Amino acid sequence: LDAQWYRQATAASAANSLLPRVDANRSLAALLPAIDGSQLVIADASDEQFVLRADQFAREFGLRIAIRGIGREYRQLQLIKKTGRTLIVPVTFPQPPNVETLAASLDVSLEQLMHWDLAPENPAKLAAAGVPMALTTYGLINTADFLPNVRRAVQRGLSTDDALKALTTTPAELLGAAKTLGSVEPGKLACFVITDGDVFASKTKLLETWVEGQRFELQESPRVDVRGGWKFEFSDSPGKLSYIFLSLGGTAAKPSGKWSVKEELETKEQLAKAEKLTALNVRDAIVEFSFEGKTVDRAGVARGSGVISMGKDDQLQITGEVIWADGSSAKLVGRRLSAKVPEETTEEKKEAREGDAP
């Protein structure tokens, strides 16, 4: 009201020199774009009823307003939908109530239990009702919980399209930045992320962030992908040439493998009978692996290492040595026979998941 008066009084004073000059007031002047409807106003709603009060307040003063919710909007879904306002929705879901003992459970109300159960569905219910929505980290003690909580909302009914929209285009439109942000299009600022799968899947990892076209790698890509079928040859005794066949799978950044001295590992049956490499590391252009030497009549664990390079016919090759448990060594030369990545078994997938777990 004061800002409205300040605007009217300032205009009247400028139009009529006989009127007293209005003292400058920076605080009221700062509110003029808001009451003119040119600046976005964000209201904090302490409960779902306050969303409706904020809408009435905005209509009275002609404000362009968005409302930061509290996570209980599902209680007044239809009335909130009628406001037509964009909601900024937190994903601060409550912790499970303590009902471990009878005495503790008596302190937990039915309302608390229902909200604990329904809170993760709040974004989905708003989206299904057609309420414009942006998601926020507001209220989270640890902002690292934001993406896991969004994923939880997806598991509880929020579609991936609606979740993505609530993180990109809706916030950009709300803040008047849709011409430069919110989507990947010619002429925009090229701000996006790259993941190794669906961003809302629990095991998906963030690989890169691009800010205004500048790349930031969070997980450096390997210089070379060594996966596929390999054949190594070495001399473990004078005049004798032996062979090792490797099948390397897993991921390019974290390969795993099996080996055999009998045959190439091409079929599932052959892979099932093959021995596991006890260790496999790839860094820059160097590969290192270990295997049990008993299969080639050498006691203990053998360690192989070599430098990766490009051989004939653009085939990858590795040149290095194998060191036996007794300290002796032999020259090791390998070439990749096929770049086909072997399909992981259920057990291998389980082991990979356990290895990635924090």
mmCIF file of C-alpha atoms in Angstrom:
data_model
loop_
_atom_site.group_PDB
_atom_site.id
_atom_site.type_symbol
_atom_site.label_atom_id
_atom_site.label_comp_id
_atom_site.label_asym_id
_atom_site.label_seq_id
_atom_site.Cartn_x
_atom_site.Cartn_y
_atom_site.Cartn_z
ATOM 1 C CA LEU A 1 0.000 0.000 0.000
ATOM 2 C CA ASP A 2 2.855 2.362 0.832
ATOM 3 C CA ALA A 3 4.541 1.554 -2.469
ATOM 4 C CA GLN A 4 1.311 2.264 -4.360
ATOM 5 C CA TRP A 5 1.007 5.612 -2.566
ATOM 6 C CA TYR A 6 4.692 6.378 -3.275
ATOM 7 C CA ARG A 7 4.213 5.698 -6.975
ATOM 8 C CA GLN A 8 1.082 7.877 -7.196
ATOM 9 C CA ALA A 9 2.570 10.699 -5.095
ATOM 10 C CA THR A 10 5.813 10.744 -7.087
ATOM 11 C CA ALA A 11 3.882 10.873 -10.374
ATOM 12 C CA ALA A 12 1.627 13.664 -9.098
ATOM 13 C CA SER A 13 4.592 15.701 -7.827
ATOM 14 C CA ALA A 14 6.384 15.341 -11.162
ATOM 15 C CA ALA A 15 3.289 16.479 -13.034
ATOM 16 C CA ASN A 16 2.581 19.511 -10.820
ATOM 17 C CA SER A 17 5.457 21.682 -9.578
ATOM 18 C CA LEU A 18 3.175 23.349 -7.011
ATOM 19 C CA LEU A 19 2.874 20.101 -5.060
ATOM 20 C CA PRO A 20 5.511 19.332 -2.413
ATOM 21 C CA ARG A 21 8.362 17.114 -3.537
ATOM 22 C CA VAL A 22 8.174 13.510 -2.322
ATOM 23 C CA ASP A 23 11.197 12.385 -0.304
ATOM 24 C CA ALA A 24 13.136 9.594 -2.004
ATOM 25 C CA ASN A 25 12.560 6.188 -0.457
ATOM 26 C CA ARG A 26 14.714 3.380 -1.837
ATOM 27 C CA SER A 27 12.764 0.650 -0.082
ATOM 28 C CA LEU A 28 9.452 1.719 -1.596
ATOM 29 C CA ALA A 29 11.084 2.364 -4.966
ATOM 30 C CA ALA A 30 12.425 -1.203 -4.954
ATOM 31 C CA LEU A 31 8.854 -2.491 -4.680
ATOM 32 C CA LEU A 32 7.581 -0.577 -7.730
ATOM 33 C CA PRO A 33 8.500 -3.300 -10.304
ATOM 34 C CA ALA A 34 6.635 -5.810 -8.136
ATOM 35 C CA ILE A 35 3.387 -3.835 -7.928
ATOM 36 C CA ASP A 36 3.695 -3.018 -11.630
ATOM 37 C CA GLY A 37 3.680 -6.763 -12.307
ATOM 38 C CA SER A 38 7.055 -6.694 -14.082
ATOM 39 C CA GLN A 39 9.023 -8.412 -11.295
ATOM 40 C CA LEU A 40 8.348 -11.878 -9.953
ATOM 41 C CA VAL A 41 7.354 -12.087 -6.298
ATOM 42 C CA ILE A 42 7.890 -15.329 -4.401
ATOM 43 C CA ALA A 43 5.729 -15.988 -1.349
ATOM 44 C CA ASP A 44 6.699 -18.515 1.320
ATOM 45 C CA ALA A 45 3.698 -20.614 2.272
ATOM 46 C CA SER A 46 3.952 -22.074 5.759
ATOM 47 C CA ASP A 47 1.090 -24.495 5.013
ATOM 48 C CA GLU A 48 -1.314 -25.399 2.227
ATOM 49 C CA GLN A 49 -3.855 -22.777 3.376
ATOM 50 C CA PHE A 50 -1.262 -20.057 2.971
ATOM 51 C CA VAL A 51 -0.989 -20.939 -0.736
ATOM 52 C CA LEU A 52 -4.609 -19.793 -1.092
ATOM 53 C CA ARG A 53 -3.989 -16.654 0.995
ATOM 54 C CA ALA A 54 -0.971 -15.751 -1.132
ATOM 55 C CA ASP A 55 -3.085 -16.083 -4.271
ATOM 56 C CA GLN A 56 -5.738 -13.729 -2.842
ATOM 57 C CA PHE A 57 -3.042 -11.255 -1.797
ATOM 58 C CA ALA A 58 -1.495 -11.330 -5.287
ATOM 59 C CA ARG A 59 -4.867 -10.741 -6.945
ATOM 60 C CA GLU A 60 -5.560 -7.754 -4.685
ATOM 61 C CA PHE A 61 -2.331 -6.004 -5.654
ATOM 62 C CA GLY A 62 -1.906 -7.342 -9.194
ATOM 63 C CA LEU A 63 1.325 -9.181 -8.399
ATOM 64 C CA ARG A 64 3.057 -11.742 -10.595
ATOM 65 C CA ILE A 65 3.633 -14.332 -7.933
ATOM 66 C CA ALA A 66 4.991 -17.836 -7.445
ATOM 67 C CA ILE A 67 4.493 -19.692 -4.199
ATOM 68 C CA ARG A 68 7.090 -21.756 -2.359
ATOM 69 C CA GLY A 69 5.144 -24.623 -0.862
ATOM 70 C CA ILE A 70 5.646 -26.763 2.201
ATOM 71 C CA GLY A 71 5.059 -30.232 0.767
ATOM 72 C CA ARG A 72 1.468 -30.649 1.964
ATOM 73 C CA GLU A 73 -0.271 -29.198 -1.088
ATOM 74 C CA TYR A 74 -2.009 -32.528 -1.812
ATOM 75 C CA ARG A 75 -4.438 -31.621 1.001
ATOM 76 C CA GLN A 76 -5.963 -28.723 -0.994
ATOM 77 C CA LEU A 77 -5.207 -29.938 -4.492
ATOM 78 C CA GLN A 78 -8.294 -28.720 -6.358
ATOM 79 C CA LEU A 79 -8.341 -25.256 -4.738
ATOM 80 C CA ILE A 80 -4.615 -24.806 -5.396
ATOM 81 C CA LYS A 81 -5.129 -25.857 -9.016
ATOM 82 C CA LYS A 82 -7.766 -23.131 -9.454
ATOM 83 C CA THR A 83 -5.274 -20.419 -8.472
ATOM 84 C CA GLY A 84 -3.238 -21.120 -11.640
ATOM 85 C CA ARG A 85 -0.064 -20.211 -9.750
ATOM 86 C CA THR A 86 3.295 -21.901 -10.234
ATOM 87 C CA LEU A 87 4.401 -23.725 -7.107
ATOM 88 C CA ILE A 88 8.019 -24.107 -6.020
ATOM 89 C CA VAL A 89 7.852 -27.499 -4.366
ATOM 90 C CA PRO A 90 10.361 -28.814 -1.791
ATOM 91 C CA VAL A 91 11.288 -32.494 -1.602
ATOM 92 C CA THR A 92 11.960 -32.508 2.138
ATOM 93 C CA PHE A 93 10.169 -35.737 2.960
ATOM 94 C CA PRO A 94 9.669 -36.557 6.662
ATOM 95 C CA GLN A 95 11.617 -39.273 8.429
ATOM 96 C CA PRO A 96 9.685 -42.380 9.530
ATOM 97 C CA PRO A 97 7.884 -41.747 12.833
ATOM 98 C CA ASN A 98 9.204 -43.603 15.865
ATOM 99 C CA VAL A 99 6.758 -46.435 16.566
ATOM 100 C CA GLU A 100 9.260 -48.966 17.857
ATOM 101 C CA THR A 101 7.584 -49.191 21.253
ATOM 102 C CA LEU A 102 3.989 -48.839 22.415
ATOM 103 C CA ALA A 103 4.860 -45.751 24.462
ATOM 104 C CA ALA A 104 6.576 -44.089 21.482
ATOM 105 C CA SER A 105 3.715 -44.915 19.117
ATOM 106 C CA LEU A 106 1.233 -43.147 21.388
ATOM 107 C CA ASP A 107 3.031 -39.869 20.618
ATOM 108 C CA VAL A 108 2.562 -40.315 16.849
ATOM 109 C CA SER A 109 -0.703 -39.062 15.412
ATOM 110 C CA LEU A 110 -2.568 -40.518 12.448
ATOM 111 C CA GLU A 111 -1.915 -37.214 10.644
ATOM 112 C CA GLN A 112 1.852 -37.666 11.068
ATOM 113 C CA LEU A 113 1.689 -41.229 9.770
ATOM 114 C CA MET A 114 -0.391 -40.232 6.765
ATOM 115 C CA HIS A 115 1.906 -37.339 5.846
ATOM 116 C CA TRP A 116 4.988 -39.561 6.169
ATOM 117 C CA ASP A 117 3.359 -41.946 3.692
ATOM 118 C CA LEU A 118 1.883 -39.352 1.298
ATOM 119 C CA ALA A 119 4.618 -36.668 1.223
ATOM 120 C CA PRO A 120 6.692 -38.361 -1.539
ATOM 121 C CA GLU A 121 3.538 -38.429 -3.699
ATOM 122 C CA ASN A 122 2.954 -34.663 -3.395
ATOM 123 C CA PRO A 123 4.881 -33.752 -6.610
ATOM 124 C CA ALA A 124 3.078 -36.488 -8.572
ATOM 125 C CA LYS A 125 -0.348 -35.351 -7.369
ATOM 126 C CA LEU A 126 0.409 -31.720 -8.281
ATOM 127 C CA ALA A 127 1.654 -32.718 -11.735
ATOM 128 C CA ALA A 128 -1.381 -34.960 -12.346
ATOM 129 C CA ALA A 129 -3.668 -32.050 -11.420
ATOM 130 C CA GLY A 130 -1.912 -29.807 -13.948
ATOM 131 C CA VAL A 131 -0.342 -27.461 -11.386
ATOM 132 C CA PRO A 132 2.792 -25.746 -12.837
ATOM 133 C CA MET A 133 5.669 -26.842 -10.626
ATOM 134 C CA ALA A 134 9.373 -26.306 -10.066
ATOM 135 C CA LEU A 135 11.351 -28.430 -7.606
ATOM 136 C CA THR A 136 13.674 -26.875 -5.032
ATOM 137 C CA THR A 137 16.415 -27.857 -2.590
ATOM 138 C CA TYR A 138 14.834 -25.479 -0.054
ATOM 139 C CA GLY A 139 14.542 -27.041 3.386
ATOM 140 C CA LEU A 140 17.082 -29.817 2.840
ATOM 141 C CA ILE A 141 19.778 -30.049 5.505
ATOM 142 C CA ASN A 142 22.048 -31.711 2.947
ATOM 143 C CA THR A 143 21.491 -30.641 -0.670
ATOM 144 C CA ALA A 144 23.092 -33.928 -1.799
ATOM 145 C CA ASP A 145 19.746 -35.497 -0.829
ATOM 146 C CA PHE A 146 17.952 -33.518 -3.555
ATOM 147 C CA LEU A 147 18.373 -35.906 -6.486
ATOM 148 C CA PRO A 148 17.720 -39.073 -4.409
ATOM 149 C CA ASN A 149 14.512 -37.451 -3.117
ATOM 150 C CA VAL A 150 13.439 -36.468 -6.646
ATOM 151 C CA ARG A 151 14.069 -40.072 -7.667
ATOM 152 C CA ARG A 152 11.904 -41.164 -4.757
ATOM 153 C CA ALA A 153 9.117 -38.880 -5.997
ATOM 154 C CA VAL A 154 9.463 -40.518 -9.426
ATOM 155 C CA GLN A 155 9.142 -43.941 -7.802
ATOM 156 C CA ARG A 156 5.960 -42.695 -6.118
ATOM 157 C CA GLY A 157 4.227 -41.653 -9.323
ATOM 158 C CA LEU A 158 5.883 -38.522 -10.741
ATOM 159 C CA SER A 159 6.588 -39.133 -14.422
ATOM 160 C CA THR A 160 10.161 -38.622 -15.618
ATOM 161 C CA ASP A 161 8.922 -36.050 -18.150
ATOM 162 C CA ASP A 162 7.188 -34.032 -15.422
ATOM 163 C CA ALA A 163 10.228 -34.342 -13.152
ATOM 164 C CA LEU A 164 12.557 -33.116 -15.904
ATOM 165 C CA LYS A 165 10.207 -30.244 -16.727
ATOM 166 C CA ALA A 166 10.120 -29.222 -13.052
ATOM 167 C CA LEU A 167 13.929 -29.011 -13.069
ATOM 168 C CA THR A 168 14.430 -27.230 -16.403
ATOM 169 C CA THR A 169 11.790 -25.479 -18.500
ATOM 170 C CA THR A 170 9.390 -24.481 -15.711
ATOM 171 C CA PRO A 171 12.063 -22.726 -13.560
ATOM 172 C CA ALA A 172 13.463 -21.021 -16.668
ATOM 173 C CA GLU A 173 10.030 -19.703 -17.664
ATOM 174 C CA LEU A 174 9.260 -18.686 -14.079
ATOM 175 C CA LEU A 175 12.434 -16.574 -13.830
ATOM 176 C CA GLY A 176 12.083 -15.081 -17.304
ATOM 177 C CA ALA A 177 15.157 -16.938 -18.575
ATOM 178 C CA ALA A 178 13.462 -19.249 -21.082
ATOM 179 C CA LYS A 179 15.198 -17.528 -24.020
ATOM 180 C CA THR A 180 18.614 -18.653 -22.794
ATOM 181 C CA LEU A 181 18.047 -21.571 -20.375
ATOM 182 C CA GLY A 182 15.796 -24.558 -19.746
ATOM 183 C CA SER A 183 16.371 -26.564 -22.916
ATOM 184 C CA VAL A 184 19.083 -27.420 -25.432
ATOM 185 C CA GLU A 185 18.395 -25.369 -28.559
ATOM 186 C CA PRO A 186 20.353 -23.195 -31.009
ATOM 187 C CA GLY A 187 21.011 -19.770 -29.519
ATOM 188 C CA LYS A 188 20.737 -20.848 -25.883
ATOM 189 C CA LEU A 189 23.577 -20.991 -23.361
ATOM 190 C CA ALA A 190 24.333 -24.741 -23.631
ATOM 191 C CA CYS A 191 23.913 -25.504 -19.924
ATOM 192 C CA PHE A 192 23.192 -29.201 -19.394
ATOM 193 C CA VAL A 193 24.436 -32.398 -17.788
ATOM 194 C CA ILE A 194 25.428 -35.773 -19.219
ATOM 195 C CA THR A 195 24.745 -39.008 -17.350
ATOM 196 C CA ASP A 196 25.412 -42.671 -18.052
ATOM 197 C CA GLY A 197 21.687 -43.492 -18.067
ATOM 198 C CA ASP A 198 18.259 -42.236 -17.059
ATOM 199 C CA VAL A 199 18.979 -39.405 -14.620
ATOM 200 C CA PHE A 200 16.130 -40.572 -12.373
ATOM 201 C CA ALA A 201 17.361 -44.177 -12.129
ATOM 202 C CA SER A 202 18.974 -45.003 -8.792
ATOM 203 C CA LYS A 203 22.315 -46.241 -10.189
ATOM 204 C CA THR A 204 22.779 -43.493 -12.790
ATOM 205 C CA LYS A 205 25.972 -41.460 -12.417
ATOM 206 C CA LEU A 206 26.640 -37.885 -13.450
ATOM 207 C CA LEU A 207 29.519 -37.779 -15.919
ATOM 208 C CA GLU A 208 29.754 -34.189 -17.182
ATOM 209 C CA THR A 209 28.377 -30.728 -16.536
ATOM 210 C CA TRP A 210 28.346 -28.098 -19.292
ATOM 211 C CA VAL A 211 28.033 -24.431 -18.330
ATOM 212 C CA GLU A 212 27.567 -21.981 -21.211
ATOM 213 C CA GLY A 213 29.243 -24.464 -23.540
ATOM 214 C CA GLN A 214 32.216 -25.120 -21.257
ATOM 215 C CA ARG A 215 32.752 -28.770 -20.376
ATOM 216 C CA PHE A 216 33.464 -29.971 -16.836
ATOM 217 C CA GLU A 217 34.168 -33.713 -16.567
ATOM 218 C CA LEU A 218 33.209 -35.174 -13.205
ATOM 219 C CA GLN A 219 34.475 -38.597 -14.194
ATOM 220 C CA GLU A 220 37.283 -38.505 -16.718
ATOM 221 C CA SER A 221 36.653 -40.754 -19.703
ATOM 222 C CA PRO A 222 39.238 -43.506 -20.261
ATOM 223 C CA ARG A 223 41.716 -42.812 -23.039
ATOM 224 C CA VAL A 224 41.029 -46.199 -24.593
ATOM 225 C CA ASP A 225 38.305 -48.830 -24.296
ATOM 226 C CA VAL A 226 40.079 -52.181 -23.916
ATOM 227 C CA ARG A 227 36.939 -54.302 -23.706
ATOM 228 C CA GLY A 228 36.562 -57.244 -26.064
ATOM 229 C CA GLY A 229 38.348 -60.497 -26.843
ATOM 230 C CA TRP A 230 42.164 -60.675 -26.601
ATOM 231 C CA LYS A 231 44.891 -63.199 -27.381
ATOM 232 C CA PHE A 232 48.232 -62.982 -25.557
ATOM 233 C CA GLU A 233 51.366 -64.966 -26.274
ATOM 234 C CA PHE A 234 54.401 -65.424 -24.036
ATOM 235 C CA SER A 235 57.308 -67.834 -23.562
ATOM 236 C CA ASP A 236 57.230 -69.404 -20.097
ATOM 237 C CA SER A 237 60.205 -71.665 -20.930
ATOM 238 C CA PRO A 238 62.924 -71.716 -23.636
ATOM 239 C CA GLY A 239 61.507 -72.679 -27.038
ATOM 240 C CA LYS A 240 57.958 -72.926 -25.745
ATOM 241 C CA LEU A 241 55.219 -70.464 -26.713
ATOM 242 C CA SER A 242 52.039 -70.293 -24.619
ATOM 243 C CA TYR A 243 48.803 -68.414 -25.105
ATOM 244 C CA ILE A 244 46.237 -66.745 -22.874
ATOM 245 C CA PHE A 245 42.807 -65.697 -24.114
ATOM 246 C CA LEU A 246 41.085 -62.802 -22.313
ATOM 247 C CA SER A 247 37.506 -61.615 -22.476
ATOM 248 C CA LEU A 248 37.182 -58.107 -21.032
ATOM 249 C CA GLY A 249 33.765 -56.712 -20.139
ATOM 250 C CA GLY A 250 32.317 -54.412 -17.496
ATOM 251 C CA THR A 251 32.497 -50.714 -18.363
ATOM 252 C CA ALA A 252 35.131 -48.763 -20.276
ATOM 253 C CA ALA A 253 36.109 -46.952 -17.065
ATOM 254 C CA LYS A 254 36.004 -50.067 -14.888
ATOM 255 C CA PRO A 255 36.596 -53.195 -16.968
ATOM 256 C CA SER A 256 36.495 -56.733 -15.625
ATOM 257 C CA GLY A 257 37.487 -59.970 -17.266
ATOM 258 C CA LYS A 258 37.961 -63.712 -17.541
ATOM 259 C CA TRP A 259 40.764 -65.767 -19.058
ATOM 260 C CA SER A 260 41.535 -69.168 -20.464
ATOM 261 C CA VAL A 261 44.514 -70.993 -21.938
ATOM 262 C CA LYS A 262 42.379 -73.396 -23.959
ATOM 263 C CA GLU A 263 40.165 -71.373 -26.298
ATOM 264 C CA GLU A 264 38.831 -68.003 -27.317
ATOM 265 C CA LEU A 265 36.038 -66.855 -25.020
ATOM 266 C CA GLU A 266 33.214 -66.194 -27.440
ATOM 267 C CA THR A 267 30.163 -68.065 -26.152
ATOM 268 C CA LYS A 268 28.348 -67.963 -22.816
ATOM 269 C CA GLU A 269 29.336 -71.566 -22.204
ATOM 270 C CA GLN A 270 33.029 -70.761 -22.736
ATOM 271 C CA LEU A 271 32.806 -67.722 -20.451
ATOM 272 C CA ALA A 272 31.084 -69.769 -17.764
ATOM 273 C CA LYS A 273 34.033 -72.214 -17.659
ATOM 274 C CA ALA A 274 36.726 -69.493 -17.791
ATOM 275 C CA GLU A 275 38.769 -68.268 -14.814
ATOM 276 C CA LYS A 276 38.341 -64.761 -13.409
ATOM 277 C CA LEU A 277 41.153 -62.239 -13.538
ATOM 278 C CA THR A 278 42.021 -61.518 -9.927
ATOM 279 C CA ALA A 279 42.754 -57.879 -10.762
ATOM 280 C CA LEU A 280 42.405 -55.613 -13.801
ATOM 281 C CA ASN A 281 43.395 -51.948 -13.948
ATOM 282 C CA VAL A 282 43.565 -49.551 -16.873
ATOM 283 C CA ARG A 283 45.128 -46.110 -16.476
ATOM 284 C CA ASP A 284 46.055 -43.857 -19.348
ATOM 285 C CA ALA A 285 47.590 -46.273 -21.920
ATOM 286 C CA ILE A 286 48.749 -48.915 -19.426
ATOM 287 C CA VAL A 287 46.874 -52.106 -18.579
ATOM 288 C CA GLU A 288 47.667 -54.351 -15.605
ATOM 289 C CA PHE A 289 46.096 -57.677 -14.666
ATOM 290 C CA SER A 290 46.729 -60.693 -12.451
ATOM 291 C CA PHE A 291 45.847 -64.362 -12.765
ATOM 292 C CA GLU A 292 46.583 -67.693 -11.101
ATOM 293 C CA GLY A 293 49.711 -69.227 -12.662
ATOM 294 C CA LYS A 294 48.808 -72.834 -11.870
ATOM 295 C CA THR A 295 46.793 -73.147 -15.075
ATOM 296 C CA VAL A 296 50.007 -72.639 -17.060
ATOM 297 C CA ASP A 297 51.999 -74.805 -14.637
ATOM 298 C CA ARG A 298 53.478 -71.881 -12.688
ATOM 299 C CA ALA A 299 53.016 -71.589 -8.927
ATOM 300 C CA GLY A 300 51.498 -68.476 -7.368
ATOM 301 C CA VAL A 301 49.886 -65.382 -8.840
ATOM 302 C CA ALA A 302 51.233 -64.016 -12.121
ATOM 303 C CA ARG A 303 51.107 -60.313 -12.937
ATOM 304 C CA GLY A 304 50.858 -59.004 -16.471
ATOM 305 C CA SER A 305 51.273 -55.407 -17.606
ATOM 306 C CA GLY A 306 51.762 -53.605 -20.880
ATOM 307 C CA VAL A 307 51.355 -50.485 -22.973
ATOM 308 C CA ILE A 308 48.312 -50.181 -25.226
ATOM 309 C CA SER A 309 48.938 -49.082 -28.810
ATOM 310 C CA MET A 310 47.416 -49.333 -32.266
ATOM 311 C CA GLY A 311 48.723 -52.246 -34.329
ATOM 312 C CA LYS A 312 48.132 -53.479 -37.842
ATOM 313 C CA ASP A 313 44.678 -53.057 -39.387
ATOM 314 C CA ASP A 314 43.823 -50.588 -36.618
ATOM 315 C CA GLN A 315 43.730 -53.383 -34.045
ATOM 316 C CA LEU A 316 44.590 -52.600 -30.441
ATOM 317 C CA GLN A 317 47.657 -54.351 -29.134
ATOM 318 C CA ILE A 318 49.447 -54.584 -25.786
ATOM 319 C CA THR A 319 53.197 -55.017 -25.412
ATOM 320 C CA GLY A 320 54.694 -55.720 -22.000
ATOM 321 C CA GLU A 321 55.714 -58.553 -19.732
ATOM 322 C CA VAL A 322 54.384 -61.138 -17.359
ATOM 323 C CA ILE A 323 56.080 -61.558 -13.982
ATOM 324 C CA TRP A 324 55.763 -64.923 -12.285
ATOM 325 C CA ALA A 325 55.538 -65.484 -8.549
ATOM 326 C CA ASP A 326 59.180 -66.646 -8.384
ATOM 327 C CA GLY A 327 60.352 -63.299 -9.803
ATOM 328 C CA SER A 328 61.141 -64.477 -13.340
ATOM 329 C CA SER A 329 59.541 -62.715 -16.274
ATOM 330 C CA ALA A 330 58.662 -63.215 -19.912
ATOM 331 C CA LYS A 331 57.790 -60.932 -22.793
ATOM 332 C CA LEU A 332 54.027 -60.561 -23.275
ATOM 333 C CA VAL A 333 52.385 -59.542 -26.561
ATOM 334 C CA GLY A 334 48.640 -59.324 -27.081
ATOM 335 C CA ARG A 335 46.237 -58.227 -29.761
ATOM 336 C CA ARG A 336 42.519 -57.655 -29.656
ATOM 337 C CA LEU A 337 40.638 -60.161 -31.769
ATOM 338 C CA SER A 338 37.211 -58.578 -31.334
ATOM 339 C CA ALA A 339 35.782 -55.384 -29.812
ATOM 340 C CA LYS A 340 32.550 -57.159 -28.924
ATOM 341 C CA VAL A 341 31.767 -56.655 -25.233
ATOM 342 C CA PRO A 342 30.663 -59.882 -23.502
ATOM 343 C CA GLU A 343 27.256 -59.876 -21.880
ATOM 344 C CA GLU A 344 27.447 -59.822 -18.085
ATOM 345 C CA THR A 345 25.919 -62.631 -16.080
ATOM 346 C CA THR A 346 23.456 -61.921 -13.259
ATOM 347 C CA GLU A 347 26.187 -62.664 -10.713
ATOM 348 C CA GLU A 348 28.619 -60.257 -12.385
ATOM 349 C CA LYS A 349 25.992 -57.496 -12.438
ATOM 350 C CA LYS A 350 25.399 -58.087 -8.720
ATOM 351 C CA GLU A 351 29.125 -57.868 -8.000
ATOM 352 C CA ALA A 352 29.382 -54.631 -10.019
ATOM 353 C CA ARG A 353 26.511 -53.074 -8.060
ATOM 354 C CA GLU A 354 28.090 -54.080 -4.753
ATOM 355 C CA GLY A 355 31.398 -52.646 -5.905
ATOM 356 C CA ASP A 356 29.778 -49.286 -6.712
ATOM 357 C CA ALA A 357 27.923 -49.107 -3.378
ATOM 358 C CA PRO A 358 29.237 -46.458 -0.958
#
